[in-house]
Amino acid sequence: MVAANNNKWNECLRIIKDNLELAQYNSWFAPITVESFENNELTLRVPTAFYVEQLDGRFYNLLASTLVRVYGKGIKLKYSYDIIKDDPQAHVVSEEPHKSVAVQPMNPFAQQEKFSGIELDPQLNPVNTFENYCESKSNKLAYSIANAIATNPKCQTFNPMFIFGCTGVGKTHLIQAIGIKMKEENPLSRVLYVSARTFESQYTSAVRTNKVNDFINFYQSIDMLIVDDVQEFAGKTATQNTFFHIFNHLHNKQRHLILSCDCPPSELDGMEPRLLSRFKWGMIVELESPDYDLRRAVLLRKAMQAGVKIPDDILDFVAENVKDNVREIEGVFASLMAYSTALNQPLTIQLARNVLSNTVRMSKQNRVVTFDSISDAVCSEFNIDKELLFGKSRKRDVADARQLVMMLAKKFAKMSSTMIGLKLNRNHATVLYACKTIEERISVEKDFAAAVGRIEATLR
C-alpha cells in the first residue's frame, strides 16, 4: 500500500516536473513527500508552513489538476509540517476544512433566481487578514479606516472607500482583510471580492449569452462588494455604465463598496465622469510606499509564519535595499527560502546579497525616473533644445521628441495622461494619441526603435 501511494505521488511529481522550470520544481516540489493516504484523503509532508502558502498561492491549479488526474475526482488534500523548522515536537497538520480538490473557474455570478440565503464564496484569500497585515506610518490611516469599516459596517461615513497606491504596496491585502473581518463579524453577510478585469469578463460573457439581468441582479444582492484595480475599467464604456448602476443600487441600500486603484480618481483616464464622481463620495486614502520599519516588519512576519529565524543583520540588509514595494520583499523572502533549502545553506548576508543581485537593484543603483530626467534623455538623443518641448513648434524633430517624452513619462514615471498634458501644455487626448503613434512607429521604423531603445537603457 505504501509503495502504491508513493508510485502515485511519483507520477504526480513527474507531471508537475514536466510543467515547471527545473529550479521551481527542485525548490517547491522535490522536498515534498507523502505522509499518508486514507479514505481518499492525501496528506503531504512539506518543510514549513511557508510552503503551504506558496503551493496554494502559486501552484494550486497545477497541483490540483495533477492530483485529480492521478488520484481521481474527489481527492482531498491536507498538509503536514513543523511549526518550527526541523523540530518534530512542533509538528501540525493543516486544520483547513477538507475540501475536494477541483479545478473550476471562478463564477460568482451563478444562474439563480433568488440569492437570499444562498451561500456565496467571497473569493477572499484567508491569508490576507488584519492580523497578517503589518502597520506603520506609511499605511496607518488606511489601516485604521479599513478596520473601522469592518468592525462597524453600519457606519456609512467611509462608503465607498477608495484606496490607491503604487503596485505592491498592499492594496489587495488590505481590501481583502476588510472582507474577511466582515465575514467574521457577520457570517451571513454576502461579501464578494472581484478584480475589475474579472468583472468586465463576466459582463462580456453575460452580454454574449443574453443574461445581463442575471448578472446585475447577482451583484445587486451583495452586502459588501470589493473591486480591485478599478483602473482596468478605463475605456470600457458599457462595463462602466453597468457598474455605475450596480454602484448606485448598493450605495442607496447602504451596502459597502471597497475599491482599489493605482492612482487617485482625479488622475483616472478613460472613465465616465458620473462614475468618477461616485468614487469621490466617500473616503479616498493613499497607501504610500513602505517605509523602512514596514519593510522590516513584513520580512520578519513572513519568517515567523514560515517558522524560520532570520538574523537581524539580514533583516536590516534586505529592508535597506528592497525599497519599492511589499511584493518585492515577499519575493526576496521566497527566493531566500528556496535557495537556502535547495542548496542546504544557512541564511547569510552573502546569500542575501546573491539573491538581491538577481531580483532587485541594490540601493546604490536605485534612481527615480522623473519627467525632467525623461525630457533630458530625449533631448540629448535628438539633440534639441529642451525648451522647445513646451512651446508650439511643430517641426518634425521637436514633435517627435515631444511625443516620445509623453510615451516614456507614462511608461517610466507612471504619470497620468492629464498630468503629462499639463506639463507640456497639451490635453490628455493629445497624450493618448502620442503614445499610440510612438508605439506604432517603434514597430515599423528600425532607426527610431533603436533610438528609443538607447533612451530607455539610459533611464533604466
PDB file of C-alpha atoms in Angstrom, residues 66-203:
ATOM      1  CA  THR A  66      -2.466  16.734 -11.383  1.00  0.00           C
ATOM      2  CA  LEU A  67      -3.979  15.175  -8.244  1.00  0.00           C
ATOM      3  CA  VAL A  68      -7.347  14.746  -9.953  1.00  0.00           C
ATOM      4  CA  ARG A  69      -5.646  13.193 -12.969  1.00  0.00           C
ATOM      5  CA  VAL A  70      -3.628  10.659 -10.921  1.00  0.00           C
ATOM      6  CA  TYR A  71      -5.789  10.023  -7.837  1.00  0.00           C
ATOM      7  CA  GLY A  72      -9.211  10.644  -9.386  1.00  0.00           C
ATOM      8  CA  LYS A  73     -12.075  13.020  -8.645  1.00  0.00           C
ATOM      9  CA  GLY A  74     -12.953  13.667  -5.007  1.00  0.00           C
ATOM     10  CA  ILE A  75      -9.352  13.557  -3.789  1.00  0.00           C
ATOM     11  CA  LYS A  76      -8.896  15.635  -0.630  1.00  0.00           C
ATOM     12  CA  LEU A  77      -5.643  17.375   0.234  1.00  0.00           C
ATOM     13  CA  LYS A  78      -4.040  18.281   3.563  1.00  0.00           C
ATOM     14  CA  TYR A  79      -0.564  19.444   4.517  1.00  0.00           C
ATOM     15  CA  SER A  80       1.693  18.391   7.369  1.00  0.00           C
ATOM     16  CA  TYR A  81       4.624  20.471   8.624  1.00  0.00           C
ATOM     17  CA  ASP A  82       6.584  21.572  11.688  1.00  0.00           C
ATOM     18  CA  ILE A  83       5.671  24.978  13.123  1.00  0.00           C
ATOM     19  CA  ILE A  84       9.351  25.406  13.915  1.00  0.00           C
ATOM     20  CA  LYS A  85      11.604  24.113  11.176  1.00  0.00           C
ATOM     21  CA  ASP A  86      13.203  20.713  11.858  1.00  0.00           C
ATOM     22  CA  ASP A  87      11.510  20.454  15.259  1.00  0.00           C
ATOM     23  CA  PRO A  88       9.362  17.257  15.280  1.00  0.00           C
ATOM     24  CA  GLN A  89       7.810  18.347  18.581  1.00  0.00           C
ATOM     25  CA  ALA A  90       6.177  21.250  16.751  1.00  0.00           C
ATOM     26  CA  HIS A  91       4.502  19.038  14.145  1.00  0.00           C
ATOM     27  CA  VAL A  92       0.994  20.013  12.987  1.00  0.00           C
ATOM     28  CA  VAL A  93      -1.438  19.054  10.250  1.00  0.00           C
ATOM     29  CA  SER A  94      -3.226  21.883   8.468  1.00  0.00           C
ATOM     30  CA  GLU A  95      -6.621  22.470  10.027  1.00  0.00           C
ATOM     31  CA  GLU A  96      -8.336  23.770   6.910  1.00  0.00           C
ATOM     32  CA  PRO A  97     -11.717  22.204   6.062  1.00  0.00           C
ATOM     33  CA  HIS A  98     -11.450  19.045   3.981  1.00  0.00           C
ATOM     34  CA  LYS A  99     -12.434  20.230   0.533  1.00  0.00           C
ATOM     35  CA  SER A 100     -12.314  18.070  -2.537  1.00  0.00           C
ATOM     36  CA  VAL A 101      -9.698  19.270  -4.969  1.00  0.00           C
ATOM     37  CA  ALA A 102     -11.387  20.736  -8.013  1.00  0.00           C
ATOM     38  CA  VAL A 103     -10.310  22.845 -10.932  1.00  0.00           C
ATOM     39  CA  GLN A 104     -13.132  25.241 -11.655  1.00  0.00           C
ATOM     40  CA  PRO A 105     -13.019  28.810 -12.941  1.00  0.00           C
ATOM     41  CA  MET A 106     -14.329  31.480 -10.607  1.00  0.00           C
ATOM     42  CA  ASN A 107     -18.009  32.057 -11.343  1.00  0.00           C
ATOM     43  CA  PRO A 108     -19.653  34.083  -8.584  1.00  0.00           C
ATOM     44  CA  PHE A 109     -22.469  35.164 -10.884  1.00  0.00           C
ATOM     45  CA  ALA A 110     -24.287  31.834 -10.931  1.00  0.00           C
ATOM     46  CA  GLN A 111     -27.619  31.410 -12.653  1.00  0.00           C
ATOM     47  CA  GLN A 112     -30.049  31.557  -9.726  1.00  0.00           C
ATOM     48  CA  GLU A 113     -33.484  33.120  -9.493  1.00  0.00           C
ATOM     49  CA  LYS A 114     -33.076  34.105  -5.854  1.00  0.00           C
ATOM     50  CA  PHE A 115     -29.901  34.908  -3.980  1.00  0.00           C
ATOM     51  CA  SER A 116     -31.201  35.454  -0.452  1.00  0.00           C
ATOM     52  CA  GLY A 117     -29.780  32.847   1.906  1.00  0.00           C
ATOM     53  CA  ILE A 118     -27.598  31.243  -0.773  1.00  0.00           C
ATOM     54  CA  GLU A 119     -24.043  30.517   0.302  1.00  0.00           C
ATOM     55  CA  LEU A 120     -21.573  32.701  -1.604  1.00  0.00           C
ATOM     56  CA  ASP A 121     -17.845  32.105  -1.917  1.00  0.00           C
ATOM     57  CA  PRO A 122     -16.375  35.555  -1.153  1.00  0.00           C
ATOM     58  CA  GLN A 123     -13.240  34.774  -3.211  1.00  0.00           C
ATOM     59  CA  LEU A 124     -11.029  36.006  -0.351  1.00  0.00           C
ATOM     60  CA  ASN A 125      -7.543  34.707   0.359  1.00  0.00           C
ATOM     61  CA  PRO A 126      -7.656  33.592   4.037  1.00  0.00           C
ATOM     62  CA  VAL A 127      -4.043  34.696   4.441  1.00  0.00           C
ATOM     63  CA  ASN A 128      -4.934  38.360   3.854  1.00  0.00           C
ATOM     64  CA  THR A 129      -6.198  39.179   7.348  1.00  0.00           C
ATOM     65  CA  PHE A 130      -5.675  42.248   9.511  1.00  0.00           C
ATOM     66  CA  GLU A 131      -3.589  40.066  11.835  1.00  0.00           C
ATOM     67  CA  ASN A 132      -1.179  39.335   8.962  1.00  0.00           C
ATOM     68  CA  TYR A 133      -1.057  42.964   7.855  1.00  0.00           C
ATOM     69  CA  CYS A 134       1.933  44.965   9.052  1.00  0.00           C
ATOM     70  CA  GLU A 135       1.167  48.521  10.167  1.00  0.00           C
ATOM     71  CA  SER A 136       3.465  51.539  10.066  1.00  0.00           C
ATOM     72  CA  LYS A 137       3.320  55.288   9.494  1.00  0.00           C
ATOM     73  CA  SER A 138       3.100  54.760   5.724  1.00  0.00           C
ATOM     74  CA  ASN A 139      -0.216  52.898   5.945  1.00  0.00           C
ATOM     75  CA  LYS A 140      -1.612  53.824   9.360  1.00  0.00           C
ATOM     76  CA  LEU A 141      -4.512  55.961   8.097  1.00  0.00           C
ATOM     77  CA  ALA A 142      -5.675  53.421   5.504  1.00  0.00           C
ATOM     78  CA  TYR A 143      -5.345  50.599   8.031  1.00  0.00           C
ATOM     79  CA  SER A 144      -7.354  52.443  10.691  1.00  0.00           C
ATOM     80  CA  ILE A 145     -10.198  53.310   8.307  1.00  0.00           C
ATOM     81  CA  ALA A 146     -10.318  49.768   6.894  1.00  0.00           C
ATOM     82  CA  ASN A 147     -10.553  48.346  10.398  1.00  0.00           C
ATOM     83  CA  ALA A 148     -13.298  50.807  11.314  1.00  0.00           C
ATOM     84  CA  ILE A 149     -15.393  49.779   8.297  1.00  0.00           C
ATOM     85  CA  ALA A 150     -15.065  46.088   9.065  1.00  0.00           C
ATOM     86  CA  THR A 151     -15.897  46.375  12.762  1.00  0.00           C
ATOM     87  CA  ASN A 152     -18.741  48.869  12.354  1.00  0.00           C
ATOM     88  CA  PRO A 153     -20.374  48.221   8.956  1.00  0.00           C
ATOM     89  CA  LYS A 154     -23.469  50.270   9.864  1.00  0.00           C
ATOM     90  CA  CYS A 155     -21.368  53.428   9.692  1.00  0.00           C
ATOM     91  CA  GLN A 156     -21.562  54.901   6.175  1.00  0.00           C
ATOM     92  CA  THR A 157     -19.013  57.693   6.655  1.00  0.00           C
ATOM     93  CA  PHE A 158     -16.348  55.951   4.573  1.00  0.00           C
ATOM     94  CA  ASN A 159     -18.642  54.427   1.946  1.00  0.00           C
ATOM     95  CA  PRO A 160     -17.297  53.992  -0.663  1.00  0.00           C
ATOM     96  CA  MET A 161     -13.689  53.514   0.428  1.00  0.00           C
ATOM     97  CA  PHE A 162     -11.276  54.228  -2.426  1.00  0.00           C
ATOM     98  CA  ILE A 163      -7.703  53.052  -1.758  1.00  0.00           C
ATOM     99  CA  PHE A 164      -4.955  53.975  -4.208  1.00  0.00           C
ATOM    100  CA  GLY A 165      -1.226  53.413  -4.374  1.00  0.00           C
ATOM    101  CA  CYS A 166       1.595  52.017  -6.479  1.00  0.00           C
ATOM    102  CA  THR A 167       1.860  48.343  -7.360  1.00  0.00           C
ATOM    103  CA  GLY A 168       2.804  46.074  -4.482  1.00  0.00           C
ATOM    104  CA  VAL A 169       2.138  48.391  -1.531  1.00  0.00           C
ATOM    105  CA  GLY A 170      -0.524  46.111  -0.020  1.00  0.00           C
ATOM    106  CA  LYS A 171      -3.816  47.325  -1.501  1.00  0.00           C
ATOM    107  CA  THR A 172      -5.186  43.861  -2.255  1.00  0.00           C
ATOM    108  CA  HIS A 173      -4.241  42.547   1.183  1.00  0.00           C
ATOM    109  CA  LEU A 174      -5.929  45.447   2.952  1.00  0.00           C
ATOM    110  CA  ILE A 175      -9.195  45.403   0.998  1.00  0.00           C
ATOM    111  CA  GLN A 176      -9.448  41.638   1.404  1.00  0.00           C
ATOM    112  CA  ALA A 177      -8.793  41.997   5.137  1.00  0.00           C
ATOM    113  CA  ILE A 178     -11.898  44.183   5.335  1.00  0.00           C
ATOM    114  CA  GLY A 179     -13.945  41.436   3.703  1.00  0.00           C
ATOM    115  CA  ILE A 180     -12.524  38.701   5.932  1.00  0.00           C
ATOM    116  CA  LYS A 181     -13.234  40.737   9.067  1.00  0.00           C
ATOM    117  CA  MET A 182     -16.742  41.482   7.807  1.00  0.00           C
ATOM    118  CA  LYS A 183     -17.409  37.756   7.373  1.00  0.00           C
ATOM    119  CA  GLU A 184     -16.041  37.032  10.845  1.00  0.00           C
ATOM    120  CA  GLU A 185     -18.292  39.642  12.426  1.00  0.00           C
ATOM    121  CA  ASN A 186     -21.318  38.826  10.223  1.00  0.00           C
ATOM    122  CA  PRO A 187     -21.044  35.250   8.860  1.00  0.00           C
ATOM    123  CA  LEU A 188     -24.311  35.537   6.907  1.00  0.00           C
ATOM    124  CA  SER A 189     -23.275  38.720   5.094  1.00  0.00           C
ATOM    125  CA  ARG A 190     -22.757  38.423   1.345  1.00  0.00           C
ATOM    126  CA  VAL A 191     -19.191  39.616   0.761  1.00  0.00           C
ATOM    127  CA  LEU A 192     -17.513  39.350  -2.633  1.00  0.00           C
ATOM    128  CA  TYR A 193     -14.008  40.237  -3.812  1.00  0.00           C
ATOM    129  CA  VAL A 194     -13.540  40.565  -7.566  1.00  0.00           C
ATOM    130  CA  SER A 195     -10.935  42.158  -9.797  1.00  0.00           C
ATOM    131  CA  ALA A 196     -12.130  44.766 -12.278  1.00  0.00           C
ATOM    132  CA  ARG A 197     -10.832  42.606 -15.101  1.00  0.00           C
ATOM    133  CA  THR A 198     -12.856  39.605 -13.894  1.00  0.00           C
ATOM    134  CA  PHE A 199     -15.947  41.799 -13.508  1.00  0.00           C
ATOM    135  CA  GLU A 200     -15.517  43.041 -17.072  1.00  0.00           C
ATOM    136  CA  SER A 201     -15.024  39.481 -18.365  1.00  0.00           C
ATOM    137  CA  GLN A 202     -18.184  38.309 -16.589  1.00  0.00           C
ATOM    138  CA  TYR A 203     -20.134  41.221 -18.004  1.00  0.00           C
TER     139      TYR A 203
END
